[in-house]
Tab-separated table of C-alpha atoms in Angstrom:
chain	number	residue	atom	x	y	z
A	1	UNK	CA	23.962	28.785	-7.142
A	2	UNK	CA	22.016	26.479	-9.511
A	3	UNK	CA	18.483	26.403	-9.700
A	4	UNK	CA	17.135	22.899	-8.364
A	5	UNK	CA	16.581	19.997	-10.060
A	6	UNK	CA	12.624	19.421	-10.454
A	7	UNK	CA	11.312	16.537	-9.240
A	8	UNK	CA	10.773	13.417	-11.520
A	9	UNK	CA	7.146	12.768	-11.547
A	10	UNK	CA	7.000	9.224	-10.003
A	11	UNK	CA	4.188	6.702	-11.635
A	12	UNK	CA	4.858	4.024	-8.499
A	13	UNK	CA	3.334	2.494	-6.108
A	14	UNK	CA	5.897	3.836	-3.554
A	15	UNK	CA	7.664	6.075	-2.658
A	16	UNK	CA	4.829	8.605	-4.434
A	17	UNK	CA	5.310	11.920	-5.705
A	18	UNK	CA	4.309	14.427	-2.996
A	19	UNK	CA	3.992	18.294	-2.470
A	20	UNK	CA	5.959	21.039	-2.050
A	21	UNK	CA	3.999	21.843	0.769
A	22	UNK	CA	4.565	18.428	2.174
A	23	UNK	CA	8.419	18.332	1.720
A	24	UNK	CA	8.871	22.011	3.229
A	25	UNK	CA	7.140	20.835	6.247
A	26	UNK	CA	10.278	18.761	6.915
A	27	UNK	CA	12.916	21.931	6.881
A	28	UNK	CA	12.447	22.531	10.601
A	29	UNK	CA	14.311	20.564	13.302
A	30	UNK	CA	12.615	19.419	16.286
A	31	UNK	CA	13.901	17.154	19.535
A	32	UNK	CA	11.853	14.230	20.446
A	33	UNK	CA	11.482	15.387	23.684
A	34	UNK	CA	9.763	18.747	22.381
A	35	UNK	CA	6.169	20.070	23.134
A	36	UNK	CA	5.706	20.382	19.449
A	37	UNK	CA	7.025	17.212	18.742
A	38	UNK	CA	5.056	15.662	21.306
A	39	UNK	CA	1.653	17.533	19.960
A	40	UNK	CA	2.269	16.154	16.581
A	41	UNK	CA	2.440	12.263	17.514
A	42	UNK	CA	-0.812	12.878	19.014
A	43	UNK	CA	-2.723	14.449	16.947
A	44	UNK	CA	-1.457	11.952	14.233
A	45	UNK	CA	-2.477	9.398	16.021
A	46	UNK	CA	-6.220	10.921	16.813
A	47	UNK	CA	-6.181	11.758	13.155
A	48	UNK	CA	-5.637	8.316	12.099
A	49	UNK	CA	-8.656	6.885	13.634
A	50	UNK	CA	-10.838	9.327	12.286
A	51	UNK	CA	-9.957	8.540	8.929
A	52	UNK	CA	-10.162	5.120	9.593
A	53	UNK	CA	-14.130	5.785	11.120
A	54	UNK	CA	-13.487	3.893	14.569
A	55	UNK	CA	-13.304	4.232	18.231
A	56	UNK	CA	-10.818	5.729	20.330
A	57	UNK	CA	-12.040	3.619	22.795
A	58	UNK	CA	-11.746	0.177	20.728
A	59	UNK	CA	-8.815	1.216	18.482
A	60	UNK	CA	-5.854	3.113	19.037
A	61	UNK	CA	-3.111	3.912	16.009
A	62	UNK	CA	0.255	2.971	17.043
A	63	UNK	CA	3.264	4.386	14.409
A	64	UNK	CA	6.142	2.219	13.469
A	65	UNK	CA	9.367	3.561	12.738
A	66	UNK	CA	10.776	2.164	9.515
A	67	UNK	CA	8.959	1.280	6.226
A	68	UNK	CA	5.402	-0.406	5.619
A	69	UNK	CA	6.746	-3.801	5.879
A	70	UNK	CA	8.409	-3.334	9.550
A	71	UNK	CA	4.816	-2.665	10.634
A	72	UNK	CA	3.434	-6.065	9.056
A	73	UNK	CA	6.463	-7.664	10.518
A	74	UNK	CA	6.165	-5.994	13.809
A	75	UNK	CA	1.720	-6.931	14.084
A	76	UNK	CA	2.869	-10.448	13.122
A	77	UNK	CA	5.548	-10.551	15.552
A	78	UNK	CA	3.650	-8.977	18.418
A	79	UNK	CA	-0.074	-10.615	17.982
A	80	UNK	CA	0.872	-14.450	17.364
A	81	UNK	CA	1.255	-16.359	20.388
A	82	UNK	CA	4.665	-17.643	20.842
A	83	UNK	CA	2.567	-21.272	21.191
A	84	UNK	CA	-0.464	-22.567	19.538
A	85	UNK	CA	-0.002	-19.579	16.849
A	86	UNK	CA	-1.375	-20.603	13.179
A	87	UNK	CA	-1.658	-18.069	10.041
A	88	UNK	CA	-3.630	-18.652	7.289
A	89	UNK	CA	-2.527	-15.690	5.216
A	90	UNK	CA	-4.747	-15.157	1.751
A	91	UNK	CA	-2.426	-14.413	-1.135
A	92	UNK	CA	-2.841	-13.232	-4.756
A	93	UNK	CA	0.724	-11.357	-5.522
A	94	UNK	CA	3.659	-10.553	-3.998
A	95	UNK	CA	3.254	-8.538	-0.796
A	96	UNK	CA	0.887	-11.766	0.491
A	97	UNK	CA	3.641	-13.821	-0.344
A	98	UNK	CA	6.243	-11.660	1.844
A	99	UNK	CA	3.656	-12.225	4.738
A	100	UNK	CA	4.069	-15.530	4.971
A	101	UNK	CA	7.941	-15.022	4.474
A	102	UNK	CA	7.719	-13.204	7.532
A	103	UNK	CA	5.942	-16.324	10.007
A	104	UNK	CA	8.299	-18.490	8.116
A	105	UNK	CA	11.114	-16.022	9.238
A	106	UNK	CA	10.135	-15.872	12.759
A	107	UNK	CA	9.131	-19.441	12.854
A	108	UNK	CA	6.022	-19.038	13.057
A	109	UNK	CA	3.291	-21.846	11.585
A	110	UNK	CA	1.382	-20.235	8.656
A	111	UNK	CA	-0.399	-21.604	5.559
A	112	UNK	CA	-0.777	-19.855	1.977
A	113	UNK	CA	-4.225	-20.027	0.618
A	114	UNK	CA	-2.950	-18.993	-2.890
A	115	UNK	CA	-5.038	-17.327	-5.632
A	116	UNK	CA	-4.071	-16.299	-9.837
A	117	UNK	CA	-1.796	-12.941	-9.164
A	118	UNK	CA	-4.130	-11.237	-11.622
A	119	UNK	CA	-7.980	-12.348	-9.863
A	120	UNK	CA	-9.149	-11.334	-6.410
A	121	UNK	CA	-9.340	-13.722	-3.394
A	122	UNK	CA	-12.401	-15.919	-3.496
A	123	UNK	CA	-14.655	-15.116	-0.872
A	124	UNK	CA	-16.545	-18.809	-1.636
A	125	UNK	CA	-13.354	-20.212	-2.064
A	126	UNK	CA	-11.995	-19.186	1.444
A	127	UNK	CA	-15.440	-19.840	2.605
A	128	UNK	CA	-15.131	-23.595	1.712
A	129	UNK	CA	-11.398	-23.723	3.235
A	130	UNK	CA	-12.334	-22.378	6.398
A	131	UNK	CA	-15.423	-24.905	6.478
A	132	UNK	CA	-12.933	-28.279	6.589
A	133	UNK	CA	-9.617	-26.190	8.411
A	134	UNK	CA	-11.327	-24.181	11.101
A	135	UNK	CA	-7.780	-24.045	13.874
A	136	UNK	CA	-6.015	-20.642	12.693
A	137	UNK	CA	-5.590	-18.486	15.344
A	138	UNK	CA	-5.350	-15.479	12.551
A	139	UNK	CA	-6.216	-15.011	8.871
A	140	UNK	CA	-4.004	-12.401	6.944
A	141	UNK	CA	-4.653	-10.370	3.501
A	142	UNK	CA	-3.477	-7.689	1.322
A	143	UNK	CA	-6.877	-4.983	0.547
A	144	UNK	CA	-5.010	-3.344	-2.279
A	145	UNK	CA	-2.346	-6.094	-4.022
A	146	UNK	CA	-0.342	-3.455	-5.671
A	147	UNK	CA	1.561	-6.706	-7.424
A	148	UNK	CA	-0.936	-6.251	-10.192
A	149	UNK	CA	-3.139	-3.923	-8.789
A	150	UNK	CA	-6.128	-6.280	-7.539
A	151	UNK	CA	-8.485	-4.926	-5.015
A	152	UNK	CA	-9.407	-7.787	-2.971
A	153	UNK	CA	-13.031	-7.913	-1.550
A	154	UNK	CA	-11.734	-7.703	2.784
A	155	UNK	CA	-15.095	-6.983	4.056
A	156	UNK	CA	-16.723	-9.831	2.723
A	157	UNK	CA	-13.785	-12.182	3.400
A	158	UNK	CA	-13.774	-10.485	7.095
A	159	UNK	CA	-17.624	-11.663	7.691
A	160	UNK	CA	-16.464	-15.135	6.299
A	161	UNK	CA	-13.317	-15.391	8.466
A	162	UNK	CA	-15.127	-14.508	11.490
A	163	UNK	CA	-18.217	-16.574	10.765
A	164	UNK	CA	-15.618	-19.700	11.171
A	165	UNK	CA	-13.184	-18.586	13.203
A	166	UNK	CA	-15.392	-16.014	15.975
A	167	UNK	CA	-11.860	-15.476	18.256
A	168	UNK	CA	-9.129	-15.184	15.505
A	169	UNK	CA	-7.456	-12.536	14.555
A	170	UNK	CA	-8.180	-10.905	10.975
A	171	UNK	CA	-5.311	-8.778	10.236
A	172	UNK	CA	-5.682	-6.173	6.725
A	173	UNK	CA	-2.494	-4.736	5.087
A	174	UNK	CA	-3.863	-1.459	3.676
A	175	UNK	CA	-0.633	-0.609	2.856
A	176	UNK	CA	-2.004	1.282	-0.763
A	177	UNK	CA	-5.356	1.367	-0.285
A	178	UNK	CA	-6.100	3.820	3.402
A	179	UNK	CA	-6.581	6.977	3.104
A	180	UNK	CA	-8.682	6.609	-0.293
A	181	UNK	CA	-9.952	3.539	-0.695
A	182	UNK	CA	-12.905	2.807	2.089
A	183	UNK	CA	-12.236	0.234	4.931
A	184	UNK	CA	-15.047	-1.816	6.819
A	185	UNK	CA	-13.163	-2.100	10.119
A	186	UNK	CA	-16.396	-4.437	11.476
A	187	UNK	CA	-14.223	-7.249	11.465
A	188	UNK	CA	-10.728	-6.013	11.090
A	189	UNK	CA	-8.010	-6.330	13.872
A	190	UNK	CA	-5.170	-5.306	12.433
A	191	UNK	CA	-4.618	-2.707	9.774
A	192	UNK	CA	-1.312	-2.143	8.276
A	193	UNK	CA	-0.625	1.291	6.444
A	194	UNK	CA	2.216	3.746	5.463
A	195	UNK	CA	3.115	7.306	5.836
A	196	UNK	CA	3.670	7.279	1.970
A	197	UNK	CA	1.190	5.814	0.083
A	198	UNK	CA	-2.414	7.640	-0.242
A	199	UNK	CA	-2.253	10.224	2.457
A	200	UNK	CA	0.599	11.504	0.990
A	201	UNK	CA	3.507	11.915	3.407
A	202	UNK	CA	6.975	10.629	2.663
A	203	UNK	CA	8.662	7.560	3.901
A	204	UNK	CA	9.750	6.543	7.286
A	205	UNK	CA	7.176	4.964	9.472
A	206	UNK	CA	4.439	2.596	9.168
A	207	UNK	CA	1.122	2.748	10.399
A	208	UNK	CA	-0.443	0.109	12.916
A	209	UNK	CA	-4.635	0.514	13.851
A	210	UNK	CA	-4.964	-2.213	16.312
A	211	UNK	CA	-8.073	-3.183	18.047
A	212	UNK	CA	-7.157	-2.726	22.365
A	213	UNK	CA	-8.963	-6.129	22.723
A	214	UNK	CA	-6.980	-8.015	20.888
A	215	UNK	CA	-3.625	-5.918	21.425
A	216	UNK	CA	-3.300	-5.555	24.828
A	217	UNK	CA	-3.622	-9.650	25.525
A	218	UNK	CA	-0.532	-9.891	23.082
A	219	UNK	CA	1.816	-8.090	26.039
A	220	UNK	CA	5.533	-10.587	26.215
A	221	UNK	CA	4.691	-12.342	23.226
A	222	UNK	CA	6.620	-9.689	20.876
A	223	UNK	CA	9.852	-11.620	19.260
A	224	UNK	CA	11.928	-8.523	19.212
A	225	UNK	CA	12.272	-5.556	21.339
A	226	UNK	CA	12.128	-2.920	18.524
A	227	UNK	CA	8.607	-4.646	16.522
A	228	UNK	CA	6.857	-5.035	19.966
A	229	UNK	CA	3.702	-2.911	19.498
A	230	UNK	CA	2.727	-3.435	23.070
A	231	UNK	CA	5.472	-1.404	24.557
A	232	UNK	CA	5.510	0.890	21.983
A	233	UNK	CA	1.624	1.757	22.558
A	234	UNK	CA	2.090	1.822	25.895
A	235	UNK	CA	5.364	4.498	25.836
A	236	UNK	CA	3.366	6.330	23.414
A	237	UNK	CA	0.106	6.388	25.742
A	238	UNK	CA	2.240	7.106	28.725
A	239	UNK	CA	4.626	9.682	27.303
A	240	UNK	CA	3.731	10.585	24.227
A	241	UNK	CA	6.701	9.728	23.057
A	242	UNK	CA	8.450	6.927	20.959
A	243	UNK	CA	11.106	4.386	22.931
A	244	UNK	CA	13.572	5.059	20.359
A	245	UNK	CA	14.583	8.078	17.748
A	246	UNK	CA	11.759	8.563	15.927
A	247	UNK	CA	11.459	9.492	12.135
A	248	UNK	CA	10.848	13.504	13.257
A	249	UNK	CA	10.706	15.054	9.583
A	250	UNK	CA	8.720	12.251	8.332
A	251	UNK	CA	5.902	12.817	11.100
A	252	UNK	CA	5.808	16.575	10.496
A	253	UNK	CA	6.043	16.138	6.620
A	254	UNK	CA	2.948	13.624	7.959
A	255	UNK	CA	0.945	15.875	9.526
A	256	UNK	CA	0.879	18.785	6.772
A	257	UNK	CA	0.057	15.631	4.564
A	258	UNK	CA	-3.096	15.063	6.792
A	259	UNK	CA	-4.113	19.041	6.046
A	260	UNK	CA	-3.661	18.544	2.313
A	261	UNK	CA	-6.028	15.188	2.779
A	262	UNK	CA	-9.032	17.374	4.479
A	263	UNK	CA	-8.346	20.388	2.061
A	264	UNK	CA	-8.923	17.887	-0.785
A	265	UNK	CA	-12.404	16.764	0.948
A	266	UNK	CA	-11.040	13.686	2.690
A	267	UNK	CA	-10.800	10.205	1.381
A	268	UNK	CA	-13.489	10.738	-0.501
A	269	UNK	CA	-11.841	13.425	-2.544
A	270	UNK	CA	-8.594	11.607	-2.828
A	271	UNK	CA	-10.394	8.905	-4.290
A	272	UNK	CA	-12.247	10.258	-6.994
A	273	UNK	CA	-8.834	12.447	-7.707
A	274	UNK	CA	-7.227	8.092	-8.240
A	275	UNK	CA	-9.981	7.617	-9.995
A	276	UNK	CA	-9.652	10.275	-12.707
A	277	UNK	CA	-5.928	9.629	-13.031
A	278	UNK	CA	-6.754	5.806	-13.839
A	279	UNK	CA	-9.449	6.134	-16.069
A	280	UNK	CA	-7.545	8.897	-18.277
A	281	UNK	CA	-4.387	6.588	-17.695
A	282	UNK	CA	-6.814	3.537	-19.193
A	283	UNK	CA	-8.268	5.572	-22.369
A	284	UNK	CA	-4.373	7.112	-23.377
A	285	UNK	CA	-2.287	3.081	-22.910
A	286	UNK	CA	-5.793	1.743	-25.010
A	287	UNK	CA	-5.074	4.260	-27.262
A	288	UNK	CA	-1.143	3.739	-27.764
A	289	UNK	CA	-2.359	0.193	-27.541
A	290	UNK	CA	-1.127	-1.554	-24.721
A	291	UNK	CA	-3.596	-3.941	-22.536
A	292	UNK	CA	-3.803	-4.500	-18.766
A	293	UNK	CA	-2.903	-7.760	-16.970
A	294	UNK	CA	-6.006	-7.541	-14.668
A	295	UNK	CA	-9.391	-7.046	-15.704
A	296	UNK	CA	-11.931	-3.935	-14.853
A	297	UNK	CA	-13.975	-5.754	-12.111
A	298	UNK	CA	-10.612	-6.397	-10.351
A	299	UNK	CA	-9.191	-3.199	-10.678
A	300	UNK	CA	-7.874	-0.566	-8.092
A	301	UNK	CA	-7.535	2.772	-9.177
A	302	UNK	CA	-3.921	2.605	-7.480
A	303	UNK	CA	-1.731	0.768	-9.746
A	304	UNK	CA	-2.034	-0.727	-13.334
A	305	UNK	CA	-0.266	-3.457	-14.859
A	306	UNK	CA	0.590	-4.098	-18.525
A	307	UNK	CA	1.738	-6.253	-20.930
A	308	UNK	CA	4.995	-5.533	-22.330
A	309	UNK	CA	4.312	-5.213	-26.018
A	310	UNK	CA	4.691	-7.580	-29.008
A	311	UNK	CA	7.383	-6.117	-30.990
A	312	UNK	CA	10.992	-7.293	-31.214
A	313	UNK	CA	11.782	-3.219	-30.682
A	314	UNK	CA	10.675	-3.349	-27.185
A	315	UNK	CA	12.998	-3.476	-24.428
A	316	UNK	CA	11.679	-2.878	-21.122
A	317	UNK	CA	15.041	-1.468	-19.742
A	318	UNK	CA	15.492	0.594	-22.528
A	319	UNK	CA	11.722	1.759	-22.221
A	320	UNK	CA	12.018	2.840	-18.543
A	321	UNK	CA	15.558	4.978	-18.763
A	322	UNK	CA	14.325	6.892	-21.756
A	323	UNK	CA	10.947	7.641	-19.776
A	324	UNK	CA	12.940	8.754	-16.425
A	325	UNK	CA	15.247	10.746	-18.654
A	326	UNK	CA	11.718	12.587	-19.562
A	327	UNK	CA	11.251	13.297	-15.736
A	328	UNK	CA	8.425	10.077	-15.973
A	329	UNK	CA	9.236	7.045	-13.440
A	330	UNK	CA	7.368	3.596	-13.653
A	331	UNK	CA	7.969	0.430	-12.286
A	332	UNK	CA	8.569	-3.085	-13.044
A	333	UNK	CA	5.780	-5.908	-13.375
A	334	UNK	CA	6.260	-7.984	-9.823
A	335	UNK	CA	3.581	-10.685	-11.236
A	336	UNK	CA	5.767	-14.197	-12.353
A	337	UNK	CA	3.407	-15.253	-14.727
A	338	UNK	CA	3.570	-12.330	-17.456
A	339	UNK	CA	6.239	-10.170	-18.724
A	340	UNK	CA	4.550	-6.905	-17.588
A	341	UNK	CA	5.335	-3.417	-16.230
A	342	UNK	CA	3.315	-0.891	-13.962
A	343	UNK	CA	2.057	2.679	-13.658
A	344	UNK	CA	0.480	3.989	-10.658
A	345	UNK	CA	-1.436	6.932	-10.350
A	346	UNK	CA	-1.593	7.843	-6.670
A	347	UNK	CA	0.809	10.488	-4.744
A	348	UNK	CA	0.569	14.415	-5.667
A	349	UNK	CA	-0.013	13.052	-9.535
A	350	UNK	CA	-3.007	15.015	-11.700
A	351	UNK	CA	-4.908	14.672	-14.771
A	352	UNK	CA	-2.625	16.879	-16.783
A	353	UNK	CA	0.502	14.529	-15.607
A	354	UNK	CA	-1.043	11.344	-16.859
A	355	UNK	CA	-1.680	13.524	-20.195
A	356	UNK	CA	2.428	14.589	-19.765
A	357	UNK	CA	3.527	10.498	-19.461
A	358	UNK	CA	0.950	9.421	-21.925
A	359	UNK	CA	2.896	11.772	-24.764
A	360	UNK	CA	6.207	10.300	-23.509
A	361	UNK	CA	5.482	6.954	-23.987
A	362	UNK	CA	4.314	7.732	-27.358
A	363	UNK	CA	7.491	9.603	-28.390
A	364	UNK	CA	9.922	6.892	-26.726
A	365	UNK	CA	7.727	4.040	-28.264
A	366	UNK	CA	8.581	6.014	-31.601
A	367	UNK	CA	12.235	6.672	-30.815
A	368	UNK	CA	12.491	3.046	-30.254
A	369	UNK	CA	11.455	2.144	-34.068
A	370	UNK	CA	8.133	0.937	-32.534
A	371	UNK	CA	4.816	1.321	-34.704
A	372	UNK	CA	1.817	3.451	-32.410
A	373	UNK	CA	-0.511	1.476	-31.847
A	374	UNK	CA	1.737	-1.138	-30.074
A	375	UNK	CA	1.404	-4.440	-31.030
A	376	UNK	CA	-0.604	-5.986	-27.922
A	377	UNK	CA	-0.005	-9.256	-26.384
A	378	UNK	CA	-3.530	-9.563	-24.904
A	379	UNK	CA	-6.611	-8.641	-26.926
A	380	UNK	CA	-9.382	-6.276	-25.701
């Protein structure tokens, strides 16, 4: 029998590398209906809200099957009133743009409030909006726009939103950003997250913290049956158990994921881990000379975006299959403004791997007839 395959090291921001430890947790079977099973929901859900720093008793996690975005669809779906309902949704990138693709999907009214896909939203600038347009009955934004890789400032935009609008709804997609990057839930509603981005699980459910005062009002107002986060709180408070098969592997991959989290001191620990891996990711792509789209201030330590280089040689297709035949996965740029590409540096990914990716972009630059440094589109 051959040996297996390693894993490709994977430089995205999803689905992440993750551990050995983490995938073996999945080789064991377990009915939905089991004890074990059962135990596991719970204490993923108790888990959850201590990471998060709030309440049982004013939050409660609710898992979604399905990825990241069926969450987000199934908060919208659930919390907007099927009359009066207005979203104001805050956008600088891509996965803001999907959330108002979703109210315009489910016909619900929403407004963009657009921003420049590489600067964060404007706290003065939403400040001033919400000053002359005070009827939205919920303001939306991405923490972590993993587009470019913009962290967006939610707490302060949370004190603004609220200062205007006391009984709306402020709704976070954390999607990249919980687990690592610290929350202020003062003022948040709704927070979106994923089993797969910085605790470190693998795919298959999404990750709803929902404030009880403002989620059990929603009950009926759900637009479908599987996205209703009502009834699936309530099953899962009642029984313990999901309505419908739930992602069994993923939660127990999920759980070990939530060991490796506290063995690595917590969010705290993660974090400074990110933060290592971007700032050694930063000094090598200077150093081959390539620039970033967004500048430091802006920065997350999640996800960087870059120029494509100025050299006729360069061919961004090219570029990626000769890096995955090294084992080394990035991504495409998502921004529309800039031809660009992206490396993340979250998921079971170390110093000595961004050292491993930084060589093989140097050799494939070279095997491509490129000159090191790159010619740079963007000056320091």
């Amino acid at each position: 029998m051959a040996a297996p395959r390693p894993d490709k090291k994977l430089f995205t921001p999803g689905p992440l590398s993750s551990s050995r430890t983490v995938k073996e947790a999945m080789l064991f079977d377990l009915g939905s209906r089991d004890a074990g099973f059962i135990d596991t929901v719970k204490t993923i859900r108790t888990e959850v809200l201590k990471l998060a720093g709030v309440d049982a008793s004013e939050f409660t996690t609710i898992p979604m099957q399905g990825s990241g975005t069926f969450a987000i669809e199934a908060t919208i779906s659930t919390s907007v009133p099927r009359s009066g309902g207005k979203v104001l949704v805050l956008e600088n990138g891509a996965y803001g743009k999907r959330i108002k693709k979703i109210c315009d999907v489910l016909q619900i009214y929403a407004k963009a409030l657009s921003f420049p896909e590489n600067q964060i939203v404007d706290p003065a600038e939403v400040d001033a909006f919400l000053e002359k347009n005070s009827d939205w009955t919920h303001v939306c934004m991405v923490h972590c726009e993993t587009s470019a890789g913009v962290l967006n400032p939610h707490a302060e935009v949370g004190r603004i939103v609220k200062k205007h609008l006391p009984s709306s709804v402020f709704f976070v997609d954390a999607m990249s950003s919980f687990g690592a990057i610290p929350l202020d839930f003062s003022n948040i509603d709704y927070m979106v997250s994923s089993s797969n981005k910085c605790i470190q699980g693998v795919p298959g459910f999404g990750i709803v913290i929902a404030r009880l005062s403002k989620l059990l009002p929603c009950a009926g107002w759900a637009r479908s049956l599987s996205l209703d986060l009502v009834d699936q709180a309530r099953n899962l408070d009642m029984t313990g158990q999901f309505r419908f098969t739930p992602p069994t592997h993923t939660m127990l991959a999920f759980r070990q994921a939530l060991r490796e989290l506290e063995e690595e001191g917590g969010p705290a620990g993660r974090l400074q881990r990110y933060q290592k891996n971007h700032a050694l990711l930063r000094e090598h792509m200077r150093r081959l000379g390539f620039r970033e789209l967004v500048a430091a201030e802006h920065q997350a330590p999640i996800i960087t975006t870059y120029y494509y280089p100025k050299d006729d040689q360069f061919d961004f297709e090219k570029f990626y299959q000769r890096l995955s035949d090294k084992d080394q996965v990035i991504y495409p740029g998502k921004v529309t403004e800039a031809d660009c590409f992206r490396i993340g540096n979250i998921g079971h990914i170390f110093p000595e791997d961004i050292d491993r990716l930084a060589e093989c972009i140097e050799q494939v630059c070279k095997d491509m007839g490129m000159s090191i440094p790159v010619k740079s589109t963007r000056l320091p």
